[in-house]
Amino acid sequence: MEIAGLILLIIGVVTVLSSLGVLLSRDNFYSALYMSLTMILIATTFAVFDVQSAFILIAFIFIGAIGIITVALAAVFRFVPKKVPVDWLWVIPTALTLAVLSYTLYKYATFNLSATSVDVSAFQSQYIFAIVFLFCLMVLLMVSILNIVRREEMCSR
Amino acid sequence: MFEVAIVLITAMVVLLIAYLTAISSRDLIRLLISLEMMFGAVFLALIPVFSIPEMANTAFGVLVIAIFTSSSELLILIASIVLLNRIKRDVSTDVVSSGGDTL
């Protein structure tokens, strides 16, 4: 096996182990820390394939903002929840997803993977409206949430 | 040769673990963590798309949209956590008496 494949395998194994840590840890704070580690490893996988723009986006925005807020929330509302029995009916959608993913894996397992870098200037011209609409969506969402929270405050007085 | 297999198997396992975490969660923080793990699995599954030169920009677009979606989900869940904590003094989903799954 080539050195890049070996590095990828090691990163994959550690990613799976850290995501298992999320599931097995009963304290939400440690789960959030394991989640951040999983995300960092996922961003590192992008770096292995030299997709630097995606690595920066995931590392700085996804982990740097969203991940840290989740860790902070888990630290603020820190408690160890009770052990919860799982409803086994959930096995059906999980098995369906597993089947779809397994078929994808079977179909593309021998696909030659050599990631190409993103042309950011072409991306900006192609997706400018999508980005503008996404920003508008975020602003509308923030305003709506502020309205809901303020309305709830007024009701509770 | 089997790099795609490694990436896709990792994505699959992370997604299934995120599913299990979401199913077994009984508070909003854990639900938030599991949803972010699901987005992580989506990011991993996007890596093979980056290797098709014509699709690289599209894959980056999907990545940006996924990050925006994740941010929106974070906003909504933070509002839910704040409101639930203010009303019920608890962030456990057991205190929700109507809507959603049977508790």
Coordinates of C-alpha atoms in Angstrom, one line a residue:
Chain A
M1 CA 0.0 0.0 0.0
E2 CA 1.2 3.5 -0.8
I3 CA 2.1 5.9 1.9
A4 CA -0.9 8.2 1.0
G5 CA -3.2 5.2 1.3
L6 CA -1.7 4.2 4.6
I7 CA -2.2 7.7 6.0
L8 CA -5.8 7.7 4.8
L9 CA -6.4 4.4 6.4
I10 CA -4.9 5.6 9.8
I11 CA -7.0 8.8 9.6
G12 CA -10.1 6.7 8.7
V13 CA -9.6 4.4 11.7
V14 CA -9.0 7.3 14.1
T15 CA -12.1 9.1 12.7
V16 CA -14.3 6.0 13.4
L17 CA -12.8 5.6 16.9
S18 CA -13.4 9.2 17.8
S19 CA -17.0 9.0 16.4
L20 CA -17.5 5.9 18.6
G21 CA -16.3 8.1 21.5
V22 CA -19.3 10.4 20.8
L23 CA -21.7 7.5 21.0
L24 CA -20.2 5.8 24.0
S25 CA -19.4 8.8 26.2
R26 CA -22.4 9.6 28.5
D27 CA -21.2 13.1 29.3
N28 CA -22.3 15.6 26.6
F29 CA -19.2 17.7 27.1
Y30 CA -16.8 14.8 26.2
S31 CA -19.2 13.8 23.3
A32 CA -18.8 17.4 21.9
L33 CA -15.0 17.2 22.2
Y34 CA -15.0 13.8 20.4
M35 CA -17.2 15.4 17.7
S36 CA -14.8 18.2 17.2
L37 CA -11.9 15.7 16.9
T38 CA -13.9 13.7 14.3
M39 CA -14.5 16.9 12.3
I40 CA -10.8 17.9 12.5
L41 CA -10.0 14.4 11.1
I42 CA -12.6 14.8 8.4
A43 CA -11.0 18.1 7.4
T44 CA -7.6 16.4 7.5
T45 CA -8.9 13.9 4.9
F46 CA -9.6 16.8 2.6
A47 CA -6.1 18.0 3.2
V48 CA -4.6 14.6 2.3
F49 CA -6.3 14.9 -1.1
D50 CA -5.0 18.5 -1.5
V51 CA -8.5 20.1 -1.5
Q52 CA -7.2 23.1 0.5
S53 CA -10.2 25.3 0.0
A54 CA -12.6 22.7 1.4
F55 CA -10.1 22.0 4.3
I56 CA -10.1 25.7 5.2
L57 CA -13.9 26.0 5.0
I58 CA -14.4 23.0 7.2
A59 CA -11.6 23.8 9.7
F60 CA -12.3 27.5 10.2
I61 CA -16.1 27.7 9.7
F62 CA -17.5 24.2 10.6
I63 CA -15.1 23.4 13.4
G64 CA -14.0 26.9 14.4
A65 CA -17.5 28.3 14.7
I66 CA -20.1 25.5 14.8
G67 CA -18.0 23.0 16.7
I68 CA -16.8 25.4 19.3
I69 CA -20.4 26.7 19.9
T70 CA -21.5 23.1 20.4
V71 CA -18.7 22.4 22.9
A72 CA -19.6 25.6 24.7
L73 CA -23.3 24.7 24.8
A74 CA -22.4 21.2 26.1
A75 CA -20.2 22.8 28.8
V76 CA -23.0 25.2 29.9
F77 CA -25.7 22.5 30.0
R78 CA -23.5 19.9 31.3
F79 CA -25.2 16.8 32.8
V80 CA -25.0 13.1 32.4
P81 CA -28.3 11.8 30.9
K82 CA -29.9 8.5 31.8
K83 CA -29.3 5.5 29.7
V84 CA -32.0 5.3 27.1
P85 CA -33.4 2.2 25.4
V86 CA -33.3 2.4 21.6
D87 CA -36.5 1.7 19.6
W88 CA -35.5 -1.2 17.3
L89 CA -37.9 0.0 14.6
W90 CA -35.1 2.5 13.8
V91 CA -33.2 -0.4 12.3
I92 CA -35.3 -0.2 9.2
P93 CA -34.2 3.3 7.9
T94 CA -30.7 2.6 9.1
A95 CA -30.6 -0.6 7.1
L96 CA -32.0 1.2 4.1
T97 CA -29.3 3.8 4.3
L98 CA -26.6 1.1 4.8
A99 CA -27.9 -0.7 1.7
V100 CA -27.7 2.5 -0.5
L101 CA -24.2 3.3 0.8
S102 CA -23.0 -0.3 0.4
Y103 CA -24.2 -0.2 -3.3
T104 CA -22.3 3.0 -3.8
L105 CA -19.2 1.5 -2.3
Y106 CA -19.6 -1.7 -4.4
K107 CA -20.0 0.5 -7.6
Y108 CA -17.2 3.0 -7.0
A109 CA -14.7 1.1 -4.8
T110 CA -12.1 0.9 -7.6
F111 CA -12.6 4.5 -8.8
N112 CA -9.3 6.3 -9.2
L113 CA -9.3 9.1 -6.6
S114 CA -7.2 12.1 -7.4
A115 CA -9.0 15.2 -6.2
T116 CA -8.7 18.4 -8.3
S117 CA -8.4 21.8 -6.7
V118 CA -11.4 24.2 -6.8
D119 CA -11.2 27.2 -9.1
V120 CA -12.5 29.7 -6.6
S121 CA -13.0 32.6 -9.1
A122 CA -15.1 30.4 -11.4
F123 CA -17.0 29.1 -8.4
Q124 CA -17.8 32.7 -7.3
S125 CA -19.1 33.6 -10.8
Q126 CA -21.1 30.4 -11.1
Y127 CA -22.6 30.3 -7.6
I128 CA -22.9 34.0 -6.7
F129 CA -26.7 33.9 -6.6
A130 CA -26.7 30.8 -4.5
I131 CA -24.4 32.4 -2.0
V132 CA -26.5 35.6 -1.9
F133 CA -29.7 33.6 -1.3
L134 CA -28.0 31.5 1.4
F135 CA -27.0 34.7 3.2
C136 CA -30.5 36.1 2.9
L137 CA -31.8 32.8 4.3
M138 CA -29.5 33.0 7.3
V139 CA -30.5 36.6 8.0
L140 CA -34.2 35.7 7.7
L141 CA -33.7 32.7 10.0
M142 CA -31.9 34.9 12.6
V143 CA -34.7 37.5 12.5
S144 CA -37.4 34.8 12.8
I145 CA -35.6 33.2 15.8
L146 CA -35.2 36.6 17.5
N147 CA -38.9 37.2 17.0
I148 CA -39.8 33.8 18.4
V149 CA -37.6 34.3 21.5
R150 CA -38.8 37.9 22.1
R151 CA -42.5 36.7 21.7
E152 CA -41.8 34.0 24.3
E153 CA -40.3 36.6 26.6
M154 CA -43.4 38.8 26.3
C155 CA -45.7 35.9 27.0
S156 CA -43.7 34.8 30.1
R157 CA -44.0 38.3 31.7
Chain B
M1 CA -6.8 2.1 -5.6
F2 CA -8.9 1.5 -2.6
E3 CA -8.8 5.0 -1.3
V4 CA -12.4 5.6 -2.4
A5 CA -13.4 2.5 -0.4
I6 CA -11.6 3.8 2.7
V7 CA -13.3 7.2 2.4
L8 CA -16.7 5.8 1.8
I9 CA -16.5 3.1 4.5
T10 CA -15.4 5.8 7.0
A11 CA -18.3 8.1 5.9
M12 CA -20.7 5.2 6.2
V13 CA -19.6 4.2 9.7
V14 CA -19.6 7.9 10.9
L15 CA -23.1 8.3 9.5
L16 CA -24.4 5.1 11.2
I17 CA -22.8 6.1 14.5
A18 CA -24.4 9.5 14.2
Y19 CA -27.8 7.8 13.5
L20 CA -27.3 5.7 16.7
T21 CA -26.4 8.8 18.7
A22 CA -29.5 10.6 17.4
I23 CA -31.8 7.6 18.2
S24 CA -30.4 7.2 21.7
S25 CA -30.3 10.9 22.5
R26 CA -32.8 12.3 25.0
D27 CA -31.5 15.9 25.2
L28 CA -31.1 18.6 22.6
I29 CA -27.3 19.0 23.0
R30 CA -26.7 15.4 22.1
L31 CA -29.1 15.7 19.1
L32 CA -27.1 18.7 17.9
I33 CA -23.9 16.7 18.2
S34 CA -25.3 13.8 16.2
L35 CA -26.7 16.1 13.5
E36 CA -23.2 17.7 13.1
M37 CA -21.7 14.2 12.8
M38 CA -24.1 13.5 10.0
F39 CA -22.9 16.6 8.2
G40 CA -19.4 15.4 8.7
A41 CA -20.3 12.1 7.0
V42 CA -21.8 14.1 4.1
F43 CA -18.5 16.0 3.8
L44 CA -16.5 12.8 3.6
A45 CA -18.9 11.4 1.0
L46 CA -18.2 14.5 -1.1
I47 CA -14.5 13.7 -1.5
P48 CA -14.9 11.4 -4.5
V49 CA -16.9 14.1 -6.3
F50 CA -13.9 16.4 -6.0
S51 CA -11.8 13.9 -8.1
I52 CA -14.0 14.5 -11.2
P53 CA -12.6 17.8 -12.7
E54 CA -15.9 18.9 -14.2
M55 CA -17.7 18.4 -10.8
A56 CA -15.1 20.0 -8.5
N57 CA -16.9 23.4 -8.4
T58 CA -20.2 21.7 -7.9
A59 CA -18.9 19.6 -5.1
F60 CA -17.5 22.8 -3.5
G61 CA -21.0 24.4 -3.9
V62 CA -22.6 21.4 -2.2
L63 CA -20.1 21.7 0.6
V64 CA -20.9 25.4 1.0
I65 CA -24.6 24.7 1.0
A66 CA -24.1 21.9 3.6
I67 CA -22.2 24.3 5.9
F68 CA -25.0 26.9 5.6
T69 CA -27.6 24.2 6.3
S70 CA -25.6 23.1 9.3
S71 CA -25.4 26.7 10.6
S72 CA -29.1 27.1 10.2
E73 CA -29.7 23.9 12.1
L74 CA -27.4 25.2 14.8
L75 CA -29.3 28.4 15.0
I76 CA -32.7 26.6 15.3
L77 CA -31.4 24.2 17.9
I78 CA -29.8 27.0 20.0
A79 CA -33.1 28.8 20.0
S80 CA -34.9 25.5 21.0
I81 CA -32.4 24.9 23.8
V82 CA -32.8 28.4 25.1
L83 CA -36.6 28.3 25.0
L84 CA -36.9 24.8 26.4
N85 CA -34.5 25.7 29.2
R86 CA -36.5 28.9 29.9
I87 CA -39.9 27.2 29.9
K88 CA -39.1 23.8 31.4
R89 CA -35.8 24.4 33.2
D90 CA -34.4 21.4 31.4
V91 CA -33.0 20.6 27.9
S92 CA -34.1 17.0 27.9
T93 CA -36.6 16.0 25.2
D94 CA -38.6 14.0 27.8
V95 CA -40.1 17.2 29.0
V96 CA -41.7 17.9 25.6
S97 CA -45.3 16.7 25.9
S98 CA -46.5 17.1 22.3
G99 CA -45.2 16.8 18.8
G100 CA -42.5 14.6 17.4
D101 CA -41.8 11.1 18.5
T102 CA -43.8 9.2 21.2
L103 CA -41.9 9.7 24.4

